[in-house]
JSON list of C-alpha atoms and ligand atoms in Angstrom, two decimals:
[
{"chain": "O", "resi": 1, "resn": "UNK", "atom": "CA", "xyz": [1.45, -13.90, 44.29]},
{"chain": "O", "resi": 2, "resn": "UNK", "atom": "CA", "xyz": [-2.19, -13.32, 45.45]},
{"chain": "O", "resi": 3, "resn": "UNK", "atom": "CA", "xyz": [-4.33, -12.71, 42.42]},
{"chain": "O", "resi": 4, "resn": "UNK", "atom": "CA", "xyz": [-6.08, -9.30, 42.37]},
{"chain": "O", "resi": 5, "resn": "UNK", "atom": "CA", "xyz": [-9.77, -9.67, 42.00]},
{"chain": "O", "resi": 6, "resn": "UNK", "atom": "CA", "xyz": [-10.73, -7.96, 38.55]},
{"chain": "O", "resi": 7, "resn": "UNK", "atom": "CA", "xyz": [-13.65, -5.80, 38.49]},
{"chain": "O", "resi": 8, "resn": "UNK", "atom": "CA", "xyz": [-16.49, -6.73, 36.03]},
{"chain": "O", "resi": 9, "resn": "UNK", "atom": "CA", "xyz": [-14.83, -5.90, 32.67]},
{"chain": "O", "resi": 10, "resn": "UNK", "atom": "CA", "xyz": [-16.87, -4.11, 29.89]},
{"chain": "O", "resi": 11, "resn": "UNK", "atom": "CA", "xyz": [-16.25, -6.01, 26.61]},
{"chain": "O", "resi": 12, "resn": "UNK", "atom": "CA", "xyz": [-17.44, -6.19, 23.15]},
{"chain": "O", "resi": 13, "resn": "UNK", "atom": "CA", "xyz": [-16.37, -8.14, 19.96]},
{"chain": "O", "resi": 14, "resn": "UNK", "atom": "CA", "xyz": [-14.26, -5.09, 18.77]},
{"chain": "O", "resi": 15, "resn": "UNK", "atom": "CA", "xyz": [-12.43, -5.01, 22.25]},
{"chain": "O", "resi": 16, "resn": "UNK", "atom": "CA", "xyz": [-11.93, -8.74, 22.34]},
{"chain": "O", "resi": 17, "resn": "UNK", "atom": "CA", "xyz": [-10.53, -8.48, 18.82]},
{"chain": "O", "resi": 18, "resn": "UNK", "atom": "CA", "xyz": [-8.21, -5.76, 19.72]},
{"chain": "O", "resi": 19, "resn": "UNK", "atom": "CA", "xyz": [-7.00, -7.54, 22.75]},
{"chain": "O", "resi": 20, "resn": "UNK", "atom": "CA", "xyz": [-6.26, -10.66, 20.56]},
{"chain": "O", "resi": 21, "resn": "UNK", "atom": "CA", "xyz": [-4.38, -8.37, 18.04]},
{"chain": "O", "resi": 22, "resn": "UNK", "atom": "CA", "xyz": [-2.29, -6.93, 21.11]},
{"chain": "O", "resi": 23, "resn": "UNK", "atom": "CA", "xyz": [-1.32, -10.40, 22.23]},
{"chain": "O", "resi": 24, "resn": "UNK", "atom": "CA", "xyz": [-0.43, -11.51, 18.72]},
{"chain": "O", "resi": 25, "resn": "UNK", "atom": "CA", "xyz": [1.67, -8.32, 18.14]},
{"chain": "O", "resi": 26, "resn": "UNK", "atom": "CA", "xyz": [3.40, -8.67, 21.42]},
{"chain": "O", "resi": 27, "resn": "UNK", "atom": "CA", "xyz": [4.38, -12.21, 20.79]},
{"chain": "O", "resi": 28, "resn": "UNK", "atom": "CA", "xyz": [5.40, -11.33, 17.25]},
{"chain": "O", "resi": 29, "resn": "UNK", "atom": "CA", "xyz": [7.67, -8.51, 18.81]},
{"chain": "O", "resi": 30, "resn": "UNK", "atom": "CA", "xyz": [9.45, -10.86, 21.17]},
{"chain": "O", "resi": 31, "resn": "UNK", "atom": "CA", "xyz": [9.92, -13.32, 18.13]},
{"chain": "O", "resi": 32, "resn": "UNK", "atom": "CA", "xyz": [11.40, -10.57, 16.24]},
{"chain": "O", "resi": 33, "resn": "UNK", "atom": "CA", "xyz": [13.73, -9.68, 18.96]},
{"chain": "O", "resi": 34, "resn": "UNK", "atom": "CA", "xyz": [14.76, -13.26, 19.66]},
{"chain": "O", "resi": 35, "resn": "UNK", "atom": "CA", "xyz": [15.58, -13.52, 15.90]},
{"chain": "O", "resi": 36, "resn": "UNK", "atom": "CA", "xyz": [17.29, -10.13, 15.79]},
{"chain": "O", "resi": 37, "resn": "UNK", "atom": "CA", "xyz": [19.71, -11.25, 18.61]},
{"chain": "O", "resi": 38, "resn": "UNK", "atom": "CA", "xyz": [20.60, -14.72, 17.33]},
{"chain": "O", "resi": 39, "resn": "UNK", "atom": "CA", "xyz": [20.46, -14.90, 13.76]},
{"chain": "O", "resi": 40, "resn": "UNK", "atom": "CA", "xyz": [23.76, -15.99, 12.06]},
{"chain": "O", "resi": 41, "resn": "UNK", "atom": "CA", "xyz": [25.33, -16.51, 8.74]},
{"chain": "O", "resi": 42, "resn": "UNK", "atom": "CA", "xyz": [25.92, -14.62, 5.49]},
{"chain": "O", "resi": 43, "resn": "UNK", "atom": "CA", "xyz": [22.74, -12.78, 5.84]},
{"chain": "O", "resi": 44, "resn": "UNK", "atom": "CA", "xyz": [23.27, -11.45, 9.34]},
{"chain": "O", "resi": 45, "resn": "UNK", "atom": "CA", "xyz": [23.51, -7.91, 8.61]},
{"chain": "O", "resi": 46, "resn": "UNK", "atom": "CA", "xyz": [20.38, -7.74, 6.46]},
{"chain": "O", "resi": 47, "resn": "UNK", "atom": "CA", "xyz": [18.27, -9.70, 8.69]},
{"chain": "O", "resi": 48, "resn": "UNK", "atom": "CA", "xyz": [19.61, -8.28, 11.98]},
{"chain": "O", "resi": 49, "resn": "UNK", "atom": "CA", "xyz": [18.51, -4.91, 10.70]},
{"chain": "O", "resi": 50, "resn": "UNK", "atom": "CA", "xyz": [15.24, -5.99, 9.11]},
{"chain": "O", "resi": 51, "resn": "UNK", "atom": "CA", "xyz": [14.14, -7.76, 12.45]},
{"chain": "O", "resi": 52, "resn": "UNK", "atom": "CA", "xyz": [15.01, -4.59, 14.35]},
{"chain": "O", "resi": 53, "resn": "UNK", "atom": "CA", "xyz": [12.61, -2.35, 12.04]},
{"chain": "O", "resi": 54, "resn": "UNK", "atom": "CA", "xyz": [9.94, -5.07, 12.81]},
{"chain": "O", "resi": 55, "resn": "UNK", "atom": "CA", "xyz": [10.08, -5.04, 16.65]},
{"chain": "O", "resi": 56, "resn": "UNK", "atom": "CA", "xyz": [10.32, -1.26, 16.61]},
{"chain": "O", "resi": 57, "resn": "UNK", "atom": "CA", "xyz": [7.16, -1.05, 14.47]},
{"chain": "O", "resi": 58, "resn": "UNK", "atom": "CA", "xyz": [5.33, -3.59, 16.58]},
{"chain": "O", "resi": 59, "resn": "UNK", "atom": "CA", "xyz": [6.48, -1.83, 19.68]},
{"chain": "O", "resi": 60, "resn": "UNK", "atom": "CA", "xyz": [4.52, 1.32, 18.77]},
{"chain": "O", "resi": 61, "resn": "UNK", "atom": "CA", "xyz": [1.66, -0.57, 17.33]},
{"chain": "O", "resi": 62, "resn": "UNK", "atom": "CA", "xyz": [0.84, -2.42, 20.66]},
{"chain": "O", "resi": 63, "resn": "UNK", "atom": "CA", "xyz": [0.63, 1.00, 22.42]},
{"chain": "O", "resi": 64, "resn": "UNK", "atom": "CA", "xyz": [-1.64, 2.11, 19.80]},
{"chain": "O", "resi": 65, "resn": "UNK", "atom": "CA", "xyz": [-3.78, -1.01, 19.97]},
{"chain": "O", "resi": 66, "resn": "UNK", "atom": "CA", "xyz": [-4.06, -0.90, 23.80]},
{"chain": "O", "resi": 67, "resn": "UNK", "atom": "CA", "xyz": [-4.76, 2.74, 23.90]},
{"chain": "O", "resi": 68, "resn": "UNK", "atom": "CA", "xyz": [-7.60, 2.30, 21.32]},
{"chain": "O", "resi": 69, "resn": "UNK", "atom": "CA", "xyz": [-9.01, -0.21, 23.75]},
{"chain": "O", "resi": 70, "resn": "UNK", "atom": "CA", "xyz": [-8.81, 2.26, 26.49]},
{"chain": "O", "resi": 71, "resn": "UNK", "atom": "CA", "xyz": [-10.45, 4.89, 24.29]},
{"chain": "O", "resi": 72, "resn": "UNK", "atom": "CA", "xyz": [-13.47, 2.54, 23.87]},
{"chain": "O", "resi": 73, "resn": "UNK", "atom": "CA", "xyz": [-13.74, 2.61, 27.69]},
{"chain": "O", "resi": 74, "resn": "UNK", "atom": "CA", "xyz": [-12.46, -1.09, 28.17]},
{"chain": "O", "resi": 75, "resn": "UNK", "atom": "CA", "xyz": [-9.51, -2.54, 29.57]},
{"chain": "O", "resi": 76, "resn": "UNK", "atom": "CA", "xyz": [-6.33, -3.78, 27.82]},
{"chain": "O", "resi": 77, "resn": "UNK", "atom": "CA", "xyz": [-4.90, -7.19, 28.42]},
{"chain": "O", "resi": 78, "resn": "UNK", "atom": "CA", "xyz": [-1.24, -7.19, 29.81]},
{"chain": "O", "resi": 79, "resn": "UNK", "atom": "CA", "xyz": [1.41, -9.49, 31.14]},
{"chain": "O", "resi": 80, "resn": "UNK", "atom": "CA", "xyz": [3.81, -11.59, 29.22]},
{"chain": "O", "resi": 81, "resn": "UNK", "atom": "CA", "xyz": [2.20, -15.13, 30.46]},
{"chain": "O", "resi": 82, "resn": "UNK", "atom": "CA", "xyz": [-1.22, -13.69, 29.66]},
{"chain": "O", "resi": 83, "resn": "UNK", "atom": "CA", "xyz": [-0.34, -12.33, 26.29]},
{"chain": "O", "resi": 84, "resn": "UNK", "atom": "CA", "xyz": [1.54, -15.45, 25.24]},
{"chain": "O", "resi": 85, "resn": "UNK", "atom": "CA", "xyz": [-1.12, -17.71, 26.26]},
{"chain": "O", "resi": 86, "resn": "UNK", "atom": "CA", "xyz": [-3.92, -15.66, 24.40]},
{"chain": "O", "resi": 87, "resn": "UNK", "atom": "CA", "xyz": [-1.70, -15.38, 21.24]},
{"chain": "O", "resi": 88, "resn": "UNK", "atom": "CA", "xyz": [-0.84, -19.07, 21.00]},
{"chain": "O", "resi": 89, "resn": "UNK", "atom": "CA", "xyz": [2.25, -18.23, 18.84]},
{"chain": "O", "resi": 90, "resn": "UNK", "atom": "CA", "xyz": [4.89, -20.69, 18.96]},
{"chain": "O", "resi": 91, "resn": "UNK", "atom": "CA", "xyz": [8.18, -19.38, 20.36]},
{"chain": "O", "resi": 92, "resn": "UNK", "atom": "CA", "xyz": [11.65, -20.11, 18.86]},
{"chain": "O", "resi": 93, "resn": "UNK", "atom": "CA", "xyz": [13.91, -22.66, 20.69]},
{"chain": "O", "resi": 94, "resn": "UNK", "atom": "CA", "xyz": [16.90, -21.44, 22.57]},
{"chain": "O", "resi": 95, "resn": "UNK", "atom": "CA", "xyz": [20.22, -21.82, 20.68]},
{"chain": "O", "resi": 96, "resn": "UNK", "atom": "CA", "xyz": [21.25, -22.05, 17.19]},
{"chain": "O", "resi": 97, "resn": "UNK", "atom": "CA", "xyz": [18.41, -21.71, 14.54]},
{"chain": "O", "resi": 98, "resn": "UNK", "atom": "CA", "xyz": [19.01, -21.41, 10.92]},
{"chain": "O", "resi": 99, "resn": "UNK", "atom": "CA", "xyz": [18.24, -17.96, 9.36]},
{"chain": "O", "resi": 100, "resn": "UNK", "atom": "CA", "xyz": [15.73, -19.40, 7.03]},
{"chain": "O", "resi": 101, "resn": "UNK", "atom": "CA", "xyz": [13.86, -20.95, 9.92]},
{"chain": "O", "resi": 102, "resn": "UNK", "atom": "CA", "xyz": [13.66, -17.74, 11.80]},
{"chain": "O", "resi": 103, "resn": "UNK", "atom": "CA", "xyz": [12.21, -16.19, 8.62]},
{"chain": "O", "resi": 104, "resn": "UNK", "atom": "CA", "xyz": [9.77, -19.07, 8.28]},
{"chain": "O", "resi": 105, "resn": "UNK", "atom": "CA", "xyz": [8.76, -18.96, 11.86]},
{"chain": "O", "resi": 106, "resn": "UNK", "atom": "CA", "xyz": [8.06, -15.14, 11.55]},
{"chain": "O", "resi": 107, "resn": "UNK", "atom": "CA", "xyz": [6.03, -15.77, 8.48]},
{"chain": "O", "resi": 108, "resn": "UNK", "atom": "CA", "xyz": [3.70, -18.01, 10.33]},
{"chain": "O", "resi": 109, "resn": "UNK", "atom": "CA", "xyz": [3.40, -15.56, 13.16]},
{"chain": "O", "resi": 110, "resn": "UNK", "atom": "CA", "xyz": [2.87, -12.69, 10.76]},
{"chain": "O", "resi": 111, "resn": "UNK", "atom": "CA", "xyz": [0.01, -14.65, 9.02]},
{"chain": "O", "resi": 112, "resn": "UNK", "atom": "CA", "xyz": [-1.63, -15.37, 12.30]},
{"chain": "O", "resi": 113, "resn": "UNK", "atom": "CA", "xyz": [-1.56, -11.73, 13.31]},
{"chain": "O", "resi": 114, "resn": "UNK", "atom": "CA", "xyz": [-2.73, -10.57, 9.87]},
{"chain": "O", "resi": 115, "resn": "UNK", "atom": "CA", "xyz": [-5.65, -12.89, 9.94]},
{"chain": "O", "resi": 116, "resn": "UNK", "atom": "CA", "xyz": [-6.73, -11.76, 13.41]},
{"chain": "O", "resi": 117, "resn": "UNK", "atom": "CA", "xyz": [-6.15, -8.02, 12.45]},
{"chain": "O", "resi": 118, "resn": "UNK", "atom": "CA", "xyz": [-8.62, -8.85, 9.26]},
{"chain": "O", "resi": 119, "resn": "UNK", "atom": "CA", "xyz": [-11.16, -10.09, 11.72]},
{"chain": "O", "resi": 120, "resn": "UNK", "atom": "CA", "xyz": [-11.02, -6.98, 13.78]},
{"chain": "O", "resi": 121, "resn": "UNK", "atom": "CA", "xyz": [-11.37, -4.93, 10.63]},
{"chain": "O", "resi": 122, "resn": "UNK", "atom": "CA", "xyz": [-14.62, -6.62, 9.79]},
{"chain": "O", "resi": 123, "resn": "UNK", "atom": "CA", "xyz": [-16.01, -6.71, 13.21]},
{"chain": "O", "resi": 124, "resn": "UNK", "atom": "CA", "xyz": [-15.19, -2.94, 13.64]},
{"chain": "O", "resi": 125, "resn": "UNK", "atom": "CA", "xyz": [-17.00, -2.33, 10.21]},
{"chain": "O", "resi": 126, "resn": "UNK", "atom": "CA", "xyz": [-19.99, -4.14, 11.37]},
{"chain": "O", "resi": 127, "resn": "UNK", "atom": "CA", "xyz": [-20.09, -2.00, 14.55]},
{"chain": "O", "resi": 128, "resn": "UNK", "atom": "CA", "xyz": [-19.45, 1.14, 12.55]},
{"chain": "O", "resi": 129, "resn": "UNK", "atom": "CA", "xyz": [-16.44, 1.92, 14.51]},
{"chain": "O", "resi": 130, "resn": "UNK", "atom": "CA", "xyz": [-14.39, 3.46, 11.63]},
{"chain": "O", "resi": 131, "resn": "UNK", "atom": "CA", "xyz": [-11.67, 4.79, 13.90]},
{"chain": "O", "resi": 132, "resn": "UNK", "atom": "CA", "xyz": [-10.72, 1.31, 15.12]},
{"chain": "O", "resi": 133, "resn": "UNK", "atom": "CA", "xyz": [-11.06, -0.04, 11.63]},
{"chain": "O", "resi": 134, "resn": "UNK", "atom": "CA", "xyz": [-8.65, 2.58, 10.34]},
{"chain": "O", "resi": 135, "resn": "UNK", "atom": "CA", "xyz": [-6.12, 1.68, 12.99]},
{"chain": "O", "resi": 136, "resn": "UNK", "atom": "CA", "xyz": [-6.33, -2.10, 12.09]},
{"chain": "O", "resi": 137, "resn": "UNK", "atom": "CA", "xyz": [-6.24, -1.28, 8.34]},
{"chain": "O", "resi": 138, "resn": "UNK", "atom": "CA", "xyz": [-2.78, 0.21, 8.87]},
{"chain": "O", "resi": 139, "resn": "UNK", "atom": "CA", "xyz": [-1.58, -2.79, 10.76]},
{"chain": "O", "resi": 140, "resn": "UNK", "atom": "CA", "xyz": [-2.94, -5.15, 7.84]},
{"chain": "O", "resi": 141, "resn": "UNK", "atom": "CA", "xyz": [-1.10, -3.12, 5.31]},
{"chain": "O", "resi": 142, "resn": "UNK", "atom": "CA", "xyz": [2.25, -3.42, 7.38]},
{"chain": "O", "resi": 143, "resn": "UNK", "atom": "CA", "xyz": [1.82, -7.07, 7.86]},
{"chain": "O", "resi": 144, "resn": "UNK", "atom": "CA", "xyz": [1.07, -7.77, 4.24]},
{"chain": "O", "resi": 145, "resn": "UNK", "atom": "CA", "xyz": [4.06, -5.68, 3.08]},
{"chain": "O", "resi": 146, "resn": "UNK", "atom": "CA", "xyz": [6.40, -7.40, 5.70]},
{"chain": "O", "resi": 147, "resn": "UNK", "atom": "CA", "xyz": [5.13, -10.77, 4.55]},
{"chain": "O", "resi": 148, "resn": "UNK", "atom": "CA", "xyz": [5.99, -10.00, 1.03]},
{"chain": "O", "resi": 149, "resn": "UNK", "atom": "CA", "xyz": [9.51, -9.26, 2.11]},
{"chain": "O", "resi": 150, "resn": "UNK", "atom": "CA", "xyz": [9.99, -12.32, 4.39]},
{"chain": "O", "resi": 151, "resn": "UNK", "atom": "CA", "xyz": [8.49, -14.60, 1.76]},
{"chain": "O", "resi": 152, "resn": "UNK", "atom": "CA", "xyz": [10.71, -13.14, -1.05]},
{"chain": "O", "resi": 153, "resn": "UNK", "atom": "CA", "xyz": [13.71, -14.01, 1.19]},
{"chain": "O", "resi": 154, "resn": "UNK", "atom": "CA", "xyz": [12.61, -17.63, 1.37]},
{"chain": "O", "resi": 155, "resn": "UNK", "atom": "CA", "xyz": [12.19, -17.98, -2.47]},
{"chain": "O", "resi": 156, "resn": "UNK", "atom": "CA", "xyz": [15.10, -19.78, -4.22]},
{"chain": "O", "resi": 157, "resn": "UNK", "atom": "CA", "xyz": [17.31, -17.62, -6.15]},
{"chain": "O", "resi": 158, "resn": "UNK", "atom": "CA", "xyz": [17.49, -17.91, -9.87]},
{"chain": "O", "resi": 159, "resn": "UNK", "atom": "CA", "xyz": [21.00, -16.70, -10.27]},
{"chain": "W", "resi": 201, "resn": "FE2", "atom": "FE1", "xyz": [19.78, -4.74, 18.76]}
]
């Protein structure tokens, strides 16, 4: 395919951060979907349902993040290949993966996404862009809560 020439793109540290957060969130959505489809074992029902709530949350979030970039009069990144490359988040292998390995992989991806969201919060704060900061704070809260749940699953039971 011939590459379309891109016009000079307006960018800023806040926009760059939002585009990275978009890429992370897109990659994490795909991981959550992958785990939702293929998880097996005695925890199937709980994990299948939990992973669905995760990819549904992320699907709405990526739209909010991309449209915040547009509201800042900049352009949003897109495309599976470009987003996967930008995020750098490792994908799950095809085939059978243990439930705890899906959860452990998702923890790593949430941690990366959370760290990049915290960076946008601080960059937006420094730029006095409180609206972007508000959006990103909501994302931070959600990732922290989800990480608590995923890490709790990985803890050994005391029963
Ligand atoms: Fe489903």
